[in-house]
Amino acid sequence: MKPTHIEHIGIAVKSLDESIPYFENLLGTKCYSVEEVKEQKVKTAFFMIGQTKLELLESTDPEGPIGKFLEKKGEGIHHLAFAFEDVSAALKDAEEKGTQLIDKVSRKGAEGLNIGFLHPKSTHGVLMEFCSK
Ligand code: ZN
């Protein structure tokens, strides 16, 4: 089971209002979408870099996953997302290879993707997201 590409890189930020103009200016690329994902207690902003995106993540609740991450580690890279043809098969495959999953079953994420997270405890400290269309 091979990923087709890196779908996006998730970066936790304190403020989208501050970070969007910064990355637009730095990369010369407009943010093309801002979306709130209520279940995850985040607001996301996307930039297209080739076939890979940057996903900026702002917390909407200090008790949410990004709120807790910012509290513990501050701003920075939060997760790497890998695109697969079939996320359910990819998650099952990872589990069979001894990986601890956060999401045993995929769910809806930003941009209408089907997503599932792998636990960083079993991926050498990297929070990995598997996704498919
Ligand atoms: Zn993501």
Tab-separated table of C-alpha atoms and ligand atoms in Angstrom:
chain	number	residue	atom	x	y	z
A	1	MET	CA	0.000	0.000	0.000
A	2	LYS	CA	1.848	3.090	-1.253
A	3	PRO	CA	0.825	6.739	-0.905
A	4	THR	CA	0.487	8.642	-4.188
A	5	HIS	CA	1.968	11.861	-2.763
A	6	ILE	CA	2.210	14.095	0.298
A	7	GLU	CA	-1.293	15.583	0.375
A	8	HIS	CA	-0.501	18.334	2.859
A	9	ILE	CA	1.686	19.495	5.714
A	10	GLY	CA	-0.262	20.691	8.759
A	11	ILE	CA	1.150	23.646	10.684
A	12	ALA	CA	-0.316	24.761	14.007
A	13	VAL	CA	-0.554	28.555	14.262
A	14	LYS	CA	-1.829	30.916	16.935
A	15	SER	CA	-3.667	33.131	14.475
A	16	LEU	CA	-4.789	32.696	10.876
A	17	ASP	CA	-5.238	36.467	10.607
A	18	GLU	CA	-1.514	36.856	11.223
A	19	SER	CA	-0.156	33.753	9.522
A	20	ILE	CA	-2.165	33.815	6.251
A	21	PRO	CA	-0.744	37.168	5.053
A	22	TYR	CA	2.710	36.085	6.201
A	23	PHE	CA	2.695	32.849	4.151
A	24	GLU	CA	1.013	34.568	1.177
A	25	ASN	CA	3.812	37.108	1.125
A	26	LEU	CA	6.581	34.573	1.798
A	27	LEU	CA	5.471	32.027	-0.800
A	28	GLY	CA	3.873	34.372	-3.322
A	29	THR	CA	0.763	32.175	-3.259
A	30	LYS	CA	-2.761	33.129	-2.222
A	31	CYS	CA	-4.583	31.153	0.423
A	32	TYR	CA	-7.410	29.539	-1.592
A	33	SER	CA	-9.655	28.268	1.175
A	34	VAL	CA	-10.481	28.877	4.827
A	35	GLU	CA	-12.692	26.297	6.488
A	36	GLU	CA	-13.796	25.538	10.025
A	37	VAL	CA	-13.836	21.866	11.054
A	38	LYS	CA	-16.095	21.980	14.104
A	39	GLU	CA	-15.501	18.405	15.336
A	40	GLN	CA	-11.755	19.070	15.393
A	41	LYS	CA	-12.141	22.521	16.965
A	42	VAL	CA	-9.990	24.132	14.305
A	43	LYS	CA	-10.087	26.663	11.533
A	44	THR	CA	-7.949	25.682	8.570
A	45	ALA	CA	-6.391	27.671	5.728
A	46	PHE	CA	-4.947	26.074	2.595
A	47	PHE	CA	-2.187	26.972	0.135
A	48	MET	CA	-1.348	24.955	-2.969
A	49	ILE	CA	2.359	24.236	-3.476
A	50	GLY	CA	2.656	22.012	-6.555
A	51	GLN	CA	0.497	18.990	-5.727
A	52	THR	CA	1.068	19.401	-2.003
A	53	LYS	CA	-0.801	21.795	0.258
A	54	LEU	CA	0.084	23.700	3.362
A	55	GLU	CA	-2.685	23.494	5.942
A	56	LEU	CA	-2.536	26.160	8.632
A	57	LEU	CA	-4.467	25.150	11.738
A	58	GLU	CA	-5.829	27.659	14.239
A	59	SER	CA	-7.500	26.397	17.379
A	60	THR	CA	-11.085	27.450	18.142
A	61	ASP	CA	-11.009	25.858	21.618
A	62	PRO	CA	-8.050	25.537	24.039
A	63	GLU	CA	-9.290	22.010	24.905
A	64	GLY	CA	-9.218	20.867	21.260
A	65	PRO	CA	-6.294	18.959	19.719
A	66	ILE	CA	-4.617	22.064	18.226
A	67	GLY	CA	-5.264	24.096	21.384
A	68	LYS	CA	-3.481	21.445	23.432
A	69	PHE	CA	-0.654	21.143	20.893
A	70	LEU	CA	-0.013	24.913	20.944
A	71	GLU	CA	-0.066	24.921	24.740
A	72	LYS	CA	2.497	22.104	24.936
A	73	LYS	CA	4.759	22.749	21.955
A	74	GLY	CA	3.914	26.164	20.535
A	75	GLU	CA	3.547	26.874	16.833
A	76	GLY	CA	5.103	24.529	14.293
A	77	ILE	CA	4.662	21.440	12.165
A	78	HIS	CA	1.741	19.435	13.524
A	79	HIS	CA	1.229	16.572	11.052
A	80	LEU	CA	2.078	15.139	7.639
A	81	ALA	CA	-0.750	13.890	5.441
A	82	PHE	CA	-0.269	11.161	2.836
A	83	ALA	CA	-2.698	10.635	-0.047
A	84	PHE	CA	-3.872	7.115	-0.878
A	85	GLU	CA	-6.294	5.719	-3.414
A	86	ASP	CA	-8.212	4.035	-0.598
A	87	VAL	CA	-7.780	5.396	2.919
A	88	SER	CA	-9.686	2.549	4.605
A	89	ALA	CA	-7.387	-0.047	3.062
A	90	ALA	CA	-4.323	2.064	3.941
A	91	LEU	CA	-5.397	2.349	7.606
A	92	LYS	CA	-6.059	-1.380	7.795
A	93	ASP	CA	-2.683	-2.102	6.218
A	94	ALA	CA	-0.893	0.188	8.710
A	95	GLU	CA	-2.649	-1.527	11.614
A	96	GLU	CA	-1.675	-4.945	10.308
A	97	LYS	CA	1.918	-3.704	10.244
A	98	GLY	CA	1.710	-2.985	13.977
A	99	THR	CA	0.837	0.726	13.890
A	100	GLN	CA	-1.414	2.132	16.568
A	101	LEU	CA	-4.258	4.079	14.965
A	102	ILE	CA	-6.070	7.099	16.359
A	103	ASP	CA	-8.850	6.544	13.821
A	104	LYS	CA	-9.616	2.892	13.127
A	105	VAL	CA	-12.262	4.015	10.672
A	106	SER	CA	-11.815	7.006	8.368
A	107	ARG	CA	-13.921	10.120	8.876
A	108	LYS	CA	-14.605	13.377	7.038
A	109	GLY	CA	-11.899	16.015	7.289
A	110	ALA	CA	-11.307	19.433	5.734
A	111	GLU	CA	-11.852	19.726	1.966
A	112	GLY	CA	-14.239	16.756	2.026
A	113	LEU	CA	-11.385	14.253	2.257
A	114	ASN	CA	-11.736	10.943	4.077
A	115	ILE	CA	-9.037	10.951	6.726
A	116	GLY	CA	-7.579	8.893	9.552
A	117	PHE	CA	-4.712	9.614	11.953
A	118	LEU	CA	-1.921	7.287	13.071
A	119	HIS	CA	-0.651	7.560	16.621
A	120	PRO	CA	2.742	9.324	16.852
A	121	LYS	CA	3.780	6.820	19.546
A	122	SER	CA	4.093	4.150	16.898
A	123	THR	CA	5.371	6.324	14.007
A	124	HIS	CA	8.628	7.552	15.551
A	125	GLY	CA	7.071	10.730	16.864
A	126	VAL	CA	5.358	11.917	13.651
A	127	LEU	CA	1.623	12.522	13.689
A	128	MET	CA	0.622	11.054	10.323
A	129	GLU	CA	-2.681	11.482	8.541
A	130	PHE	CA	-3.789	9.156	5.774
A	131	CYS	CA	-6.385	10.492	3.374
A	132	SER	CA	-8.230	9.870	0.130
A	133	LYS	CA	-10.843	11.662	-1.956
B	1	ZN	ZN	-4.451	17.498	7.875
